Short mmCIF file of C-alpha atoms in Angstrom, two decimals:
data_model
loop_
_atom_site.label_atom_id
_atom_site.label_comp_id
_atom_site.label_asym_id
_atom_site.label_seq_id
_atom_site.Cartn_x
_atom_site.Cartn_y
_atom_site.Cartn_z
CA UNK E 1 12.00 -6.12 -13.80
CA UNK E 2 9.86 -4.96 -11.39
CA UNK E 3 5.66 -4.46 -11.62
CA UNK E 4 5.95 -0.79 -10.80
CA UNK E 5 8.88 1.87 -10.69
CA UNK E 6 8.74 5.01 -9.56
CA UNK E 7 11.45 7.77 -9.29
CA UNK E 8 11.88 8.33 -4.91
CA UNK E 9 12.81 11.57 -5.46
CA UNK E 10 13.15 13.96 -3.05
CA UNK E 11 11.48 16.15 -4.99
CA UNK E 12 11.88 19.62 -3.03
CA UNK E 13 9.86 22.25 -4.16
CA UNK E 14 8.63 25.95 -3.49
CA UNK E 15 5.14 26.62 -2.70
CA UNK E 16 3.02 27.48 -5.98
CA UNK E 17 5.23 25.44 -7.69
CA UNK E 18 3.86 22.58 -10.27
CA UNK E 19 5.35 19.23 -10.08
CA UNK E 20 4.89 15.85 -11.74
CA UNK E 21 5.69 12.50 -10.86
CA UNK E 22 5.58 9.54 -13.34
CA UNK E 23 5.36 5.77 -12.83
CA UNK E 24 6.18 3.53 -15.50
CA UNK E 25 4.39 -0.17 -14.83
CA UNK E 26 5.92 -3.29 -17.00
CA UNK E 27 2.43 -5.73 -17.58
CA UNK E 28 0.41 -4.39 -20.11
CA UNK E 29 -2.83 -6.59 -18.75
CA UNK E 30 -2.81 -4.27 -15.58
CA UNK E 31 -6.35 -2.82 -15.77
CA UNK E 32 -6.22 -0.39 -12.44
CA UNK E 33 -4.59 2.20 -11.40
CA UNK E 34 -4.07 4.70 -8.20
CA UNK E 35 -2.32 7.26 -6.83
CA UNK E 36 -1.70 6.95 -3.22
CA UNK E 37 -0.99 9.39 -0.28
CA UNK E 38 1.47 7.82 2.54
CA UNK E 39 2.32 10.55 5.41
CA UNK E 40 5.40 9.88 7.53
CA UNK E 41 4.97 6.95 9.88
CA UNK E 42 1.43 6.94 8.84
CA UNK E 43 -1.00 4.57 6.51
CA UNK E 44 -1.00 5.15 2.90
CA UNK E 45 -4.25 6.94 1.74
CA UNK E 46 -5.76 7.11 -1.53
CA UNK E 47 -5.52 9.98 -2.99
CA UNK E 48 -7.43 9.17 -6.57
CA UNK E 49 -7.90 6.66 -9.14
CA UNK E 50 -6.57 6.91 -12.40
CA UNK E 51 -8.85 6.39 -15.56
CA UNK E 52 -8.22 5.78 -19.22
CA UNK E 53 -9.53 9.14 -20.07
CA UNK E 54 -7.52 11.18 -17.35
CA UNK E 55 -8.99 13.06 -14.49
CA UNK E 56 -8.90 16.35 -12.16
CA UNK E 57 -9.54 16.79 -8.84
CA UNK E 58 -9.27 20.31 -7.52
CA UNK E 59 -4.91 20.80 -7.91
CA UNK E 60 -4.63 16.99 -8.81
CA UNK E 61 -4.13 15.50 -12.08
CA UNK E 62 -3.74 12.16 -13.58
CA UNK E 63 -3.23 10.73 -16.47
CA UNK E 64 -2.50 7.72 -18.03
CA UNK E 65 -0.48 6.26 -20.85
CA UNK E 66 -1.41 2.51 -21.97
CA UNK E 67 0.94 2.85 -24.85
CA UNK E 68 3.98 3.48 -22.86
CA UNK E 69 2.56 1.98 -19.90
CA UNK E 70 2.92 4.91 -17.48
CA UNK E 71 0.81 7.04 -15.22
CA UNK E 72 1.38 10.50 -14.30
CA UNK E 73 0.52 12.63 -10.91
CA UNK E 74 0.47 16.40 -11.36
CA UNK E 75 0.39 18.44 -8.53
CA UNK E 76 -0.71 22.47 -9.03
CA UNK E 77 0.09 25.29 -6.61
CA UNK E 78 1.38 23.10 -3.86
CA UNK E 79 1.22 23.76 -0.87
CA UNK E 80 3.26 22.79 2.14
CA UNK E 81 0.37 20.44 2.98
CA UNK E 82 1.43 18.28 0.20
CA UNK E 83 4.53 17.02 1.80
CA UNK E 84 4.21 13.53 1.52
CA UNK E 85 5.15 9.97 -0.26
CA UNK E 86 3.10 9.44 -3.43
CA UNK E 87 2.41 5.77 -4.33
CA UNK E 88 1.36 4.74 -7.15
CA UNK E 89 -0.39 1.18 -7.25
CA UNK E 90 -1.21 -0.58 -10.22
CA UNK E 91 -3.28 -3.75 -10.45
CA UNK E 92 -4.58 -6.79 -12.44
CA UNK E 93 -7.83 -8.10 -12.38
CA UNK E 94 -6.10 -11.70 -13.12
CA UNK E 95 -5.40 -12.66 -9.75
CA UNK E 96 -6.37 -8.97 -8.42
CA UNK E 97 -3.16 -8.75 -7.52
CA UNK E 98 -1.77 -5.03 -6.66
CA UNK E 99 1.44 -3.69 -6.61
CA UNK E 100 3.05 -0.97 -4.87
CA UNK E 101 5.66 1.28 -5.94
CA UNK E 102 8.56 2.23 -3.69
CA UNK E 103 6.78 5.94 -3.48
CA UNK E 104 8.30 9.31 -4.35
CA UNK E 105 9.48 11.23 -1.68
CA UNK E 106 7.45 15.48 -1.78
CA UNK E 107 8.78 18.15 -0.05
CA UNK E 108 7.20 21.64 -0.47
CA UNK E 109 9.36 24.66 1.23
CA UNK E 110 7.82 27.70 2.33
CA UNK I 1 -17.96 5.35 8.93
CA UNK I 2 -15.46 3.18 10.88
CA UNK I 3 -11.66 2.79 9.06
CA UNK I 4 -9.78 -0.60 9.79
CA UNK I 5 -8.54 -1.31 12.68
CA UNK I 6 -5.56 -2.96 13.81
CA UNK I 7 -3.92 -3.67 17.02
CA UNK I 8 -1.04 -3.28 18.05
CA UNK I 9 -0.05 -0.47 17.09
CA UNK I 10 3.55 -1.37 18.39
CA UNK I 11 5.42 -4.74 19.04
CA UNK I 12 8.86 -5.40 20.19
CA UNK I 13 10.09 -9.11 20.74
CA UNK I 14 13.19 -11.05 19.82
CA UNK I 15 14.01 -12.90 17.37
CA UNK I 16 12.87 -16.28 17.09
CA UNK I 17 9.89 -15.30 19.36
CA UNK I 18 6.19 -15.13 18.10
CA UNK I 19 3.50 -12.19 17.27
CA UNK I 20 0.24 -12.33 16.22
CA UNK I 21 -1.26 -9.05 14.21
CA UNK I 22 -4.97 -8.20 14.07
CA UNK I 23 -7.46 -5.99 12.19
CA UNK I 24 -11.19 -5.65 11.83
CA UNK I 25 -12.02 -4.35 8.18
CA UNK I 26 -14.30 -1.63 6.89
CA UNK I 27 -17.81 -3.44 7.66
CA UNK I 28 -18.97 -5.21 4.53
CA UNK I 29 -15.65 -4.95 2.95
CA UNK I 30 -15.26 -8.88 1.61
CA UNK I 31 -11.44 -8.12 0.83
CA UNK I 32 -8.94 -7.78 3.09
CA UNK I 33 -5.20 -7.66 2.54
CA UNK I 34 -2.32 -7.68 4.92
CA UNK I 35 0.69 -6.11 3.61
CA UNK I 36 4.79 -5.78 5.29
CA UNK I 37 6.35 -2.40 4.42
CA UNK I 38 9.87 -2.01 5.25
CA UNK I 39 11.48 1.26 5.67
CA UNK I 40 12.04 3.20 2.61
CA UNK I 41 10.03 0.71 0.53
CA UNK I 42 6.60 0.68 -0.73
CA UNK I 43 4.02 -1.93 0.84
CA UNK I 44 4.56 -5.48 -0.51
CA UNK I 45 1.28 -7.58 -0.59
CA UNK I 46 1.29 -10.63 1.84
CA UNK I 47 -1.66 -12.35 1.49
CA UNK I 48 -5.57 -11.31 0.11
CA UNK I 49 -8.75 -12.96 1.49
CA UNK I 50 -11.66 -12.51 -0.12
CA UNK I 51 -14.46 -13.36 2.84
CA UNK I 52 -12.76 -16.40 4.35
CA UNK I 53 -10.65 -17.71 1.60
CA UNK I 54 -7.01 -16.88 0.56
CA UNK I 55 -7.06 -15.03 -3.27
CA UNK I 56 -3.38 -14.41 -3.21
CA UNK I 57 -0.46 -16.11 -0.65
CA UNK I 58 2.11 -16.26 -3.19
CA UNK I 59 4.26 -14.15 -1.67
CA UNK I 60 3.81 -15.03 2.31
CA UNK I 61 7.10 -16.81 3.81
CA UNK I 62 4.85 -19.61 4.29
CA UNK I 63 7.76 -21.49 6.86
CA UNK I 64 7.26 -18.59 9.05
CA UNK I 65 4.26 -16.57 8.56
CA UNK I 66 0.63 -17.36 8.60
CA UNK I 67 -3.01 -15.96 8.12
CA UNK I 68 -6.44 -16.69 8.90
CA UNK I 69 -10.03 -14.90 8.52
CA UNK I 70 -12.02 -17.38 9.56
CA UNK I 71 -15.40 -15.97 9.80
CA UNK I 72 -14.58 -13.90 6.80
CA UNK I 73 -14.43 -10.70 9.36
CA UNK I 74 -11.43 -10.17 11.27
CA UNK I 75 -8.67 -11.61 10.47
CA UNK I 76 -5.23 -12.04 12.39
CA UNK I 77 -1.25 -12.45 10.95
CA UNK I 78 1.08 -14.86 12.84
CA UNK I 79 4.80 -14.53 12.48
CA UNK I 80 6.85 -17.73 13.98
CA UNK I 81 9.75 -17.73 14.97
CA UNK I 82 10.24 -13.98 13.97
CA UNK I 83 13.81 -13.07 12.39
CA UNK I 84 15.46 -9.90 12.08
CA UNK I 85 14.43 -9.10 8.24
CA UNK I 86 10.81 -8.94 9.32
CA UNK I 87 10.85 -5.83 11.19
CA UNK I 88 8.68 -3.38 9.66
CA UNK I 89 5.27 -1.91 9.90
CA UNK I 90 2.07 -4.65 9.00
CA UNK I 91 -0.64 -3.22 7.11
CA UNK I 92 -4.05 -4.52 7.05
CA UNK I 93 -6.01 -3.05 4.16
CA UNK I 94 -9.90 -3.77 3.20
CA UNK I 95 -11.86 -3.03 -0.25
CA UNK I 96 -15.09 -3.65 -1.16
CA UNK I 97 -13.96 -5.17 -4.41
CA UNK I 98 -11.60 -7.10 -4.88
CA UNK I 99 -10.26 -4.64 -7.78
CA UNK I 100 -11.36 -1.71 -5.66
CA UNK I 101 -9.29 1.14 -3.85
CA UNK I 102 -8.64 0.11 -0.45
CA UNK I 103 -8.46 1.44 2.56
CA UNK I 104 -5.54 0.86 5.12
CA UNK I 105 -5.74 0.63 9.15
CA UNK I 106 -2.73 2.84 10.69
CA UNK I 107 -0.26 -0.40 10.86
CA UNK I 108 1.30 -2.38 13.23
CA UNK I 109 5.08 -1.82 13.35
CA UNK I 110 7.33 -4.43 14.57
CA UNK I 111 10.62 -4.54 15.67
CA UNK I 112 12.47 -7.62 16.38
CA UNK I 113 15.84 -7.45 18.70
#
């Protein structure tokens, strides 16, 4: 089983819309967690941590779920800007080893 | 504040010939991670430092690939004798703790003939 799966999408959807990604991670001892940014044929960027007790910034939301071992992204009003890959990243501090998912593929159309 | 750097940004050579990757971390960043991500994939970790020793190697193709950060600055990523499988773009990414966010250079993407 992999460390981290994600759903690649494409997601494709109108501006203003609301959308949510989730990514499910299978080792209960990870302690960290991220939400990444990766534009085509560019680097991956982060785009926020994730903490225990959820957090905001501006349109961005994450949350996430120990029990079920998932984190969420939630993405208000996009806009066409937020065409992109979303990673999410998950890590152990045993080892600090990180893992990657394979991303989920945004789209946002005027 | 200066982002990693990495050069090349582009390498073509065929198979069974030799490259050599480098990057030049965030300044005081005593992680650094190098990183292959193939097309349509996310980034798959290669090897960690932290300052001049190896964390994490487990999954480097050891017969093939190597890395060193000597000084526990730069560091550079050797593939030899390249095969087909390992085109893709090399990511060098540096943290300031070793369970910190990090922060990626633009890549070097590869492509073997």
């Amino acid at each position: 089983r992999k460390e981290v799966e994600q759903d690649p999408g494409p997601f494709n959807v109108p501006e203003g819309a609301t959308v949510a990604f989730n990514c499910t991670y299978s080792n209960s001892a990870s302690q960290s967690f991220f939400w990444y940014r990766q534009d085509c044929r560019k680097e991956p960027k982060l785009l926020m941590s994730v903490y225990s007790s959820g957090n905001e910034d501006g349109r961005f939301t994450a949350q996430l779920n120990r029990a079920s071992q998932y984190i969420s992204l939630l993405i208000r009003d996009s806009k066409l800007s937020d065409s992109a890959t979303y990673l999410c990243v998950v890590s152990r501090n045993t080892g600090n080893q990180f893992y990657f998912g394979t991303g989920t593929s945004l789209t946002v159309i005027p | 504040e200066a982002g990693v750097a990495q050069s090349p940004r582009y390498k073509i050579i065929e198979k069974r010939q030799s490259v050599a990757f480098w990057c030049n971390p965030i300044s005081g960043h005593a992680t650094l991670y190098w990183y292959q991500q193939i097309l349509g994939q996310g980034p798959k970790l290669l090897i960690q430092f932290q300052n001049n020793g190896v964390v994490d190697d487990s999954q480097l193709p050891k017969d093939r690939f190597s890395a060193e950060r000597l000084k526990g600055v730069d560091s550079t990523l050797k593939i030899q004798p390249a095969k087909l499988e390992d085109s893709a773009v090399y990511l060098c990414a540096s943290s300031s703790r070793s369970v910190g966010p990090q922060h990626f250079g633009d890549g070097t993407r590869l492509s073997i003939l």
